CSV table of C-alpha atoms and ligand atoms in Angstrom, one decimal:
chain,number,residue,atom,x,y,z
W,1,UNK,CA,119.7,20.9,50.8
W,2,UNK,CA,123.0,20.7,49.7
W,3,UNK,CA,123.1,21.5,45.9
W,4,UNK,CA,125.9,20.8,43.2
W,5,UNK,CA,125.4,22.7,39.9
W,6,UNK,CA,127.8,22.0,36.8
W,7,UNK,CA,128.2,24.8,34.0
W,8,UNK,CA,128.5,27.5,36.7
W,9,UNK,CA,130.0,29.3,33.8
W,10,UNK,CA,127.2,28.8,31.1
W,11,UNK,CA,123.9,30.4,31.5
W,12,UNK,CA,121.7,27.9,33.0
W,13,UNK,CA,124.0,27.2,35.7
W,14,UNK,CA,124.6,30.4,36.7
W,15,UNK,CA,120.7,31.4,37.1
W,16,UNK,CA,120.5,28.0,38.9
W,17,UNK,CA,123.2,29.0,41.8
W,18,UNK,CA,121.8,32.1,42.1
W,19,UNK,CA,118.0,31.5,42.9
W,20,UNK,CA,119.1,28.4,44.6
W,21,UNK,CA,121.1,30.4,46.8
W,22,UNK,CA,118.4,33.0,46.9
W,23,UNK,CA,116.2,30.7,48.4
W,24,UNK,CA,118.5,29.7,51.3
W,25,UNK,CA,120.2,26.2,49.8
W,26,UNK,CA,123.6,25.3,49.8
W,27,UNK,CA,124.6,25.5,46.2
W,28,UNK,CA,128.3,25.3,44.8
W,29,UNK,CA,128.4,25.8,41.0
W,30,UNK,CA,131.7,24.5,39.4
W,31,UNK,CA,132.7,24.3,35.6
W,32,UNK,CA,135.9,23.1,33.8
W,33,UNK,CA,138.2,24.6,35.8
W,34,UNK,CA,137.2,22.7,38.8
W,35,UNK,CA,136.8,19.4,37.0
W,36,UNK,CA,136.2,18.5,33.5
W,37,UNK,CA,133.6,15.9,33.2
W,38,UNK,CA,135.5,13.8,31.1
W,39,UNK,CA,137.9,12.9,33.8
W,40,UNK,CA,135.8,10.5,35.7
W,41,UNK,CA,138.5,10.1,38.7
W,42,UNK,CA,138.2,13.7,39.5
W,43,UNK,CA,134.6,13.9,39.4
W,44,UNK,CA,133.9,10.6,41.3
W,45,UNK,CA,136.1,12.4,44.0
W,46,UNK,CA,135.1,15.7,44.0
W,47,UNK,CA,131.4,14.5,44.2
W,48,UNK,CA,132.3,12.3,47.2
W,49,UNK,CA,134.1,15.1,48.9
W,50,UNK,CA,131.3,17.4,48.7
W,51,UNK,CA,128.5,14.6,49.0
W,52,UNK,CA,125.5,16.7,47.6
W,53,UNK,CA,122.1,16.0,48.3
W,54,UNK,CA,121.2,17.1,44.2
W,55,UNK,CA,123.7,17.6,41.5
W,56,UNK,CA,122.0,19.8,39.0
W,57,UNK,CA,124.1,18.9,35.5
W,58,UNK,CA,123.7,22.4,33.4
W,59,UNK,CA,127.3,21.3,32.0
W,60,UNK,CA,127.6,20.2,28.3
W,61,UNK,CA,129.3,20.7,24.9
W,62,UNK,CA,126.5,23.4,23.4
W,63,UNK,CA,127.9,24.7,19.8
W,64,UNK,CA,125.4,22.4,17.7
W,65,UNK,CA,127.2,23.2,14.3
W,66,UNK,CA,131.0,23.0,15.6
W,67,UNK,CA,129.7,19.7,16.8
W,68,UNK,CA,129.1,18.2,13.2
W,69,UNK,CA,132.6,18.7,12.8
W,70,UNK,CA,134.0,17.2,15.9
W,71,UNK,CA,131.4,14.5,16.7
W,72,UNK,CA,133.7,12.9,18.6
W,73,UNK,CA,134.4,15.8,21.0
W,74,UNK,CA,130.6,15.9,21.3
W,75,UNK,CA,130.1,12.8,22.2
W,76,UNK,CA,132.5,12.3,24.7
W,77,UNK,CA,131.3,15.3,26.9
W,78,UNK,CA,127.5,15.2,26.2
W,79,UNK,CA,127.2,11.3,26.8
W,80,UNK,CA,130.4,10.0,28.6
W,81,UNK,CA,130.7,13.1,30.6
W,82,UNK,CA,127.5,12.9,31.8
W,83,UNK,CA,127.6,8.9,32.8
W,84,UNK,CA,130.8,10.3,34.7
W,85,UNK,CA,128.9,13.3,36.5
W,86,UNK,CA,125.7,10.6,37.1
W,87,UNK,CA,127.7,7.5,38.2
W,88,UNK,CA,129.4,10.0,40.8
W,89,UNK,CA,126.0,11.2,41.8
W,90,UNK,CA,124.3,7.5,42.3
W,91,UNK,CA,127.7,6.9,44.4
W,92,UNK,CA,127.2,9.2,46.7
W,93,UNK,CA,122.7,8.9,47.2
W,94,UNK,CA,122.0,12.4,45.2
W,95,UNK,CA,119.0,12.9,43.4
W,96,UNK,CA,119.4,14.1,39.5
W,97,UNK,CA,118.5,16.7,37.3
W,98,UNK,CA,119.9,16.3,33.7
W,99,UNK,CA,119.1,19.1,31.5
W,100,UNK,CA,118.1,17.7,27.9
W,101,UNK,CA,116.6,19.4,24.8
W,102,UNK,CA,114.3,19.1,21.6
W,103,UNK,CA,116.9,18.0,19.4
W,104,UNK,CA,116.5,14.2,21.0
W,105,UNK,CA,113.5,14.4,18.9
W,106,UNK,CA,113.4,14.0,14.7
W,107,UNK,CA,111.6,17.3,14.4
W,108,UNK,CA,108.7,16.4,12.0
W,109,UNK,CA,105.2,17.3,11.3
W,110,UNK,CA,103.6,20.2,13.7
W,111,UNK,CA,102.3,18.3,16.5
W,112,UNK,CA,104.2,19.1,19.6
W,113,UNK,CA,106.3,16.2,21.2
W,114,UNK,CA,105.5,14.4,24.8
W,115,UNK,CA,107.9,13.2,27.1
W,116,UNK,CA,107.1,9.8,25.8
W,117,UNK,CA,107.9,10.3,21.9
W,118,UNK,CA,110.5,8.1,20.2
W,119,UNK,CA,113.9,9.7,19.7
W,120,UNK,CA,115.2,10.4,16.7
W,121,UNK,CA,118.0,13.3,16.7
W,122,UNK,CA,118.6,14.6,13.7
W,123,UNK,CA,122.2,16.3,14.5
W,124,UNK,CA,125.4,15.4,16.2
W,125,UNK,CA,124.7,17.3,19.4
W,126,UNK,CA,121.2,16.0,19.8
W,127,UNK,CA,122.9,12.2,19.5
W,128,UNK,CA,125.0,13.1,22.3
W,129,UNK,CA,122.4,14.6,24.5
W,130,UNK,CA,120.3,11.3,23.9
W,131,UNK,CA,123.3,9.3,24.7
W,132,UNK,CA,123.5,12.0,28.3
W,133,UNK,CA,119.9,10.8,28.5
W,134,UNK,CA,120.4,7.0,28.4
W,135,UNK,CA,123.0,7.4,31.0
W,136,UNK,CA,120.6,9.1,33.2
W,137,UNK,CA,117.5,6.9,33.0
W,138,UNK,CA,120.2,3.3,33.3
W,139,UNK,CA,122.0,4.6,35.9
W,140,UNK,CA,120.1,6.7,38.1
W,141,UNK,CA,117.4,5.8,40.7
W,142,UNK,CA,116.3,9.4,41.9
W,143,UNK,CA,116.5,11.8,38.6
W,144,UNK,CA,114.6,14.5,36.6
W,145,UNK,CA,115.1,14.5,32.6
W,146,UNK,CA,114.2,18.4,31.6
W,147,UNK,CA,114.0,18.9,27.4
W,148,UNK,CA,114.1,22.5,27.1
W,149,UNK,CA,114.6,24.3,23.8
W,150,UNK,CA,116.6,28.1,22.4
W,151,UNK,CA,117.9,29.0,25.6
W,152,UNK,CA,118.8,32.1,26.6
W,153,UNK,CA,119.7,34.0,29.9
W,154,UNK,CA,122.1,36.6,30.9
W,155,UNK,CA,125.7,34.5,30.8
W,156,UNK,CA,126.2,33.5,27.7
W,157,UNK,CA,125.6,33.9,24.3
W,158,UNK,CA,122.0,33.1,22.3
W,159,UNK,CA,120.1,34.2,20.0
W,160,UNK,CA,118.9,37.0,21.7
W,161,UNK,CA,121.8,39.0,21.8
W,162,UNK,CA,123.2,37.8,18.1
W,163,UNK,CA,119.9,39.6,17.1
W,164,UNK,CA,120.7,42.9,19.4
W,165,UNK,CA,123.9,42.9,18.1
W,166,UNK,CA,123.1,42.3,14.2
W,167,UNK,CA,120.0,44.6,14.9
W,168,UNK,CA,122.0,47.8,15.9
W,169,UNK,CA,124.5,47.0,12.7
W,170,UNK,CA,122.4,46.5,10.2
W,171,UNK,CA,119.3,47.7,8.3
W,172,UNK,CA,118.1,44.3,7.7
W,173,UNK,CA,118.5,40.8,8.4
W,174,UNK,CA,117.2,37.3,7.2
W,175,UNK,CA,116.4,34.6,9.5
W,176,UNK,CA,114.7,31.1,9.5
W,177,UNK,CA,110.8,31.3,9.3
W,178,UNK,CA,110.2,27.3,9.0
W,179,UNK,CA,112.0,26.4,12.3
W,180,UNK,CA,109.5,26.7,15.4
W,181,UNK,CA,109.5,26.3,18.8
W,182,UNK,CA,109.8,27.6,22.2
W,183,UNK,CA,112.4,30.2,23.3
W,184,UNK,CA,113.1,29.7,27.1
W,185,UNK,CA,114.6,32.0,29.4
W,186,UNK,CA,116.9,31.0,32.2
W,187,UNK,CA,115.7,32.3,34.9
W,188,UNK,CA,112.3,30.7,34.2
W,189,UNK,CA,113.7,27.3,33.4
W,190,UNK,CA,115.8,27.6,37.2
W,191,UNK,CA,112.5,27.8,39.1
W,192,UNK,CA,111.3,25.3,37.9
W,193,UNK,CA,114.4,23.2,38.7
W,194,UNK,CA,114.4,24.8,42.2
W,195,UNK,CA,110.7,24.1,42.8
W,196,UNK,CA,111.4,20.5,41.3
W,197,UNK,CA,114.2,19.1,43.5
W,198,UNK,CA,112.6,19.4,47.2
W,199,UNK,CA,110.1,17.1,45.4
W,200,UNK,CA,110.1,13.2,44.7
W,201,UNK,CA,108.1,13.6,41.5
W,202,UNK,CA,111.1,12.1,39.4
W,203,UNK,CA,110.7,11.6,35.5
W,204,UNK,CA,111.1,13.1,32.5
W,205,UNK,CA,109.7,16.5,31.8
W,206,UNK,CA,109.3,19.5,29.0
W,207,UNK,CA,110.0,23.0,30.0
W,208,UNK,CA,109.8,25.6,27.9
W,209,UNK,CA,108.6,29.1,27.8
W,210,UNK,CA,104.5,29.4,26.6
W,211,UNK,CA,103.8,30.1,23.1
W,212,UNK,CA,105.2,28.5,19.8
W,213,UNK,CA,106.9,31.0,17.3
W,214,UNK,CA,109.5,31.3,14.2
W,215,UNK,CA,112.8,32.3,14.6
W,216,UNK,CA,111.9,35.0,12.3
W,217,UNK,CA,108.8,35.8,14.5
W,218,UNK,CA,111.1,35.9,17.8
W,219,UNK,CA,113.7,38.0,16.0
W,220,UNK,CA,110.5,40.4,15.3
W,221,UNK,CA,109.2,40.5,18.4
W,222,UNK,CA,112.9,41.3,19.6
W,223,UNK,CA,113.8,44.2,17.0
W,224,UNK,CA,110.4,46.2,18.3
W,225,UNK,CA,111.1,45.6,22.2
W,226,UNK,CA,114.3,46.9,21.9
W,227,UNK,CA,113.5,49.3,19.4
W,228,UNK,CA,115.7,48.6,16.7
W,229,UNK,CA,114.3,49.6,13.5
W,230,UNK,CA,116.2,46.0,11.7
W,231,UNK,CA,113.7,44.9,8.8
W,232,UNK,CA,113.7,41.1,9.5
W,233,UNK,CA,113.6,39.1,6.3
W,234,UNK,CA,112.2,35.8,6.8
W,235,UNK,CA,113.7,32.5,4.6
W,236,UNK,CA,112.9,29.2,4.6
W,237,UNK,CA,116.0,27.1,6.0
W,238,UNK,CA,116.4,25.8,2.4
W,239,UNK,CA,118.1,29.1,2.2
W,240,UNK,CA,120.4,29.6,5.3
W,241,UNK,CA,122.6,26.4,5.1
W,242,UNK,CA,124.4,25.1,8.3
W,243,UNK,CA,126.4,22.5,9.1
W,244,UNK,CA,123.9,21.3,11.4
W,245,UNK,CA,120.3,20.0,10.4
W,246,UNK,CA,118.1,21.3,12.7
W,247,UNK,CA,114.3,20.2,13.0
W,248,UNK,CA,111.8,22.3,12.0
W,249,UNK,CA,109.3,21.3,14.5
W,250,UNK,CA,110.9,22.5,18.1
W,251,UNK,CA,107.3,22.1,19.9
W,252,UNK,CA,107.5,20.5,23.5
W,253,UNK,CA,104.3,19.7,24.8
W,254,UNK,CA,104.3,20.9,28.3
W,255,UNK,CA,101.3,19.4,29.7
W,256,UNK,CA,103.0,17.1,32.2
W,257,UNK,CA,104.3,20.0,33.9
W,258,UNK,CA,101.4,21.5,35.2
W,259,UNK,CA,99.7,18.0,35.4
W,260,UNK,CA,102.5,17.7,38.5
W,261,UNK,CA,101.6,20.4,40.2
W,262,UNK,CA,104.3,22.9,39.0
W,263,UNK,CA,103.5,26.2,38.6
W,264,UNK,CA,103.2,27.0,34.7
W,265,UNK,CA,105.8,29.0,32.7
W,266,UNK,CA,105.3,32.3,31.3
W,267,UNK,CA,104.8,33.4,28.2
W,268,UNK,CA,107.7,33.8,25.5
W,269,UNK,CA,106.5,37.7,25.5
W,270,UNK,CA,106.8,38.3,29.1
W,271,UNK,CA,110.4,36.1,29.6
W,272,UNK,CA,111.6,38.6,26.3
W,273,UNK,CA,110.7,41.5,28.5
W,274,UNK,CA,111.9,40.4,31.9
W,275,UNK,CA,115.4,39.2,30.0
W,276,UNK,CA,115.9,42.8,27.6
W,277,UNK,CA,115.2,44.7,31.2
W,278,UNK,CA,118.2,42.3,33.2
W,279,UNK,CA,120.2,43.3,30.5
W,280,UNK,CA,119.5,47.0,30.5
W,281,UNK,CA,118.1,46.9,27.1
W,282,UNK,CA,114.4,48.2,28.2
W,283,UNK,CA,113.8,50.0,31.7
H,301,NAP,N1,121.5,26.7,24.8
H,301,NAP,C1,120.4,26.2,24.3
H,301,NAP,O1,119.7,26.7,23.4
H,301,NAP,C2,119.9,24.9,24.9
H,301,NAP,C3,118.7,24.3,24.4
H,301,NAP,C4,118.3,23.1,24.9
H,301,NAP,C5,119.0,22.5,25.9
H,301,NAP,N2,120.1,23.0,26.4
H,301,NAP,C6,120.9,22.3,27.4
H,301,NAP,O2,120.8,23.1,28.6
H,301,NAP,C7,122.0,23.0,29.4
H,301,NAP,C8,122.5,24.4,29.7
H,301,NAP,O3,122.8,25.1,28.5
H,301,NAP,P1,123.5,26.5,28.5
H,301,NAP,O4,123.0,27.2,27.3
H,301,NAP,O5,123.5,27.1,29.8
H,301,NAP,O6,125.0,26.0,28.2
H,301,NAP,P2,126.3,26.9,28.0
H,301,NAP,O7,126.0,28.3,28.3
H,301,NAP,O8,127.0,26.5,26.8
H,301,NAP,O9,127.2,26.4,29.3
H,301,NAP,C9,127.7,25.1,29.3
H,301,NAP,C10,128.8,25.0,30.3
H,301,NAP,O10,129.4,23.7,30.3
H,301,NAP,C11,130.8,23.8,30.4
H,301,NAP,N3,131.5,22.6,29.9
H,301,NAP,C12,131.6,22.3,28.6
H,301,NAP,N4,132.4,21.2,28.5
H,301,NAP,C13,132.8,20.9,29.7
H,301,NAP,C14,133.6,19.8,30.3
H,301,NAP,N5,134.2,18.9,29.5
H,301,NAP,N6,133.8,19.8,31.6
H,301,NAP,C15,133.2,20.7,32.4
H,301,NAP,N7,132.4,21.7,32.0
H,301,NAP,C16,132.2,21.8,30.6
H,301,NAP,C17,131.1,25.0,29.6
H,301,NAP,O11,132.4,25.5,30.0
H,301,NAP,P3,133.3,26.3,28.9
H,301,NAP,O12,132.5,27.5,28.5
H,301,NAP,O13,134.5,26.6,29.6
H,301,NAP,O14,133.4,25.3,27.7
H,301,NAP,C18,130.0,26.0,30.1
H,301,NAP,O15,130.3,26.7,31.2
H,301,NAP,C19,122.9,22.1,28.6
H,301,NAP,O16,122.8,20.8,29.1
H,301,NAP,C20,122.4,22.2,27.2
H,301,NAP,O17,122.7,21.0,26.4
H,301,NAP,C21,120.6,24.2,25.9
């Protein structure tokens, strides 16, 4: 199989190369210095140069509260960006994975979202990721919508490493309590996309790391791995303002995962520990 992966330089991406490559595919990763998705010329002729049999789109415009301020930046890149990168793809006979998130959804109650749940973003970036979804599901025949939620993997920043970092500054820190979800490591997330393209069960799917916790809880859990001894503070979000809303109910159900056939994710706990050892945090 012949693989194209955008966001080579993001985290996702660069997990997705790697196993894909591991595996024995043909994967190219490219990012914004190859083409930016906003120039749909380029990327209709780069795609039909390198006619892939998948383009994996791990590209997009990622910093949620910067977003609220530039909405139109957002936009563009996160839903015209993507109808680019997806009308290329159609072109040219590939099949489609689109990586999407929670914040389609409005957040509400505690009941965990299914792939068939109205939208209802309650944010700038999860507008434009809707919008990337719409472009998707008109344009495509042959495509996989993956809503994943707090990503983190080895290139790139997350939440994971702001909490290292703040850990081993400070004696104590406050973070959201009221916010929960699903932290999801790369490298888990990119077998699942690697197990899901040979395949033609096409559709939308959650994928997310096992277990529901609080930012405050993950932060927790993080501090004691790595041994930091950090006192983590937990506040409602009432009381840490930003410029994005973000929903306090994250929860994907997953159930339509494993209902295909594919193999289940692990646990948050056990992702945590594989992703503090690749960074030579833990042993
Ligand atoms: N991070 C999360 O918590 C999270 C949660 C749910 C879903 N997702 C989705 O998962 C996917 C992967 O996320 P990630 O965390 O791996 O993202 P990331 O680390 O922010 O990487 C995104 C990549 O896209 C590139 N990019 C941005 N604008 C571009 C443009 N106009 N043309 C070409 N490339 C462009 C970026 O390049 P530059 O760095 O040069 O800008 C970067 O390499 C994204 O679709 C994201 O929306 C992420």
């Amino acid at each position: 199989m012949k693989v194209l992966v955008t966001g080579y330089g993001g985290q996702l991406g660069y997990d997705v190369v790697q196993q894909l490559k591991a595996r024995g595919e043909e994967a190219r990763g490219v990012d914004v210095q190859d083409f930016n998705l906003l120039d749909a010329e380029t990327v209709k002729k780069y795609i039909r140069d390198y006619a892939p049999d998948v383009v994996v789109h791990c590209a997009a415009y990622t910093a949620v509260d910067k977003a609220e301020s530039e909405p139109e930046v957002c936009m563009a890149v996160n839903g015209m960006g993507t109808m680019n990168i997806t009308r290329a793809a159609q072109d040219v006979g590939a099949k489609m994975v689109y990586i999407s998130t929670d914040y389609v959804f409005p957040g509400k109650g505690t009941k965990p979202y299914d792939e068939g749940d109205a939208y209802g973003p309650q944010n700038v970036y999860g507008q434009s990721k809707q919008q990337g979804e719409y472009a998707v599901r008109s344009l495509m025949t042959r495509f996989f919508i993956l809503r994943t939620s707090w990503v983190f993997g080895k290139n790139g920043k997350n939440f994971v490493r702001t909490m290292l970092r703040l850990g081993a500054e400070r004696p104590e820190i406050t973070v959201v309590c009221d916010q929960v979800g699903s932290p999801t490591y790369t490298q888990d997330l990119a077998r699942v996309i690697c197990d899901m393209i040979p395949t033609e069960k096409y559709g939308i799917y959650h994928v997310r790391n096992e277990g529901f916790i609080s930012w405050a809880q993950f932060a927790e859990m993080i501090m004691k791995k790595a041994g930091l001894p950090c006192r983590v503070i937990p506040v409602p979000s009432s009381e840490y303002k930003t410029p994005a809303r973000r929903p306090l109910n994250s929860r994907l159900s997953a159930d339509r995962l494993e209902a295909a056939g594919f193999a289940p994710m692990p646990t948050v706990e056990d992702a945590l520990d594989r992703y503090l050892q690749e960074l030579g945090v833990t042993k």
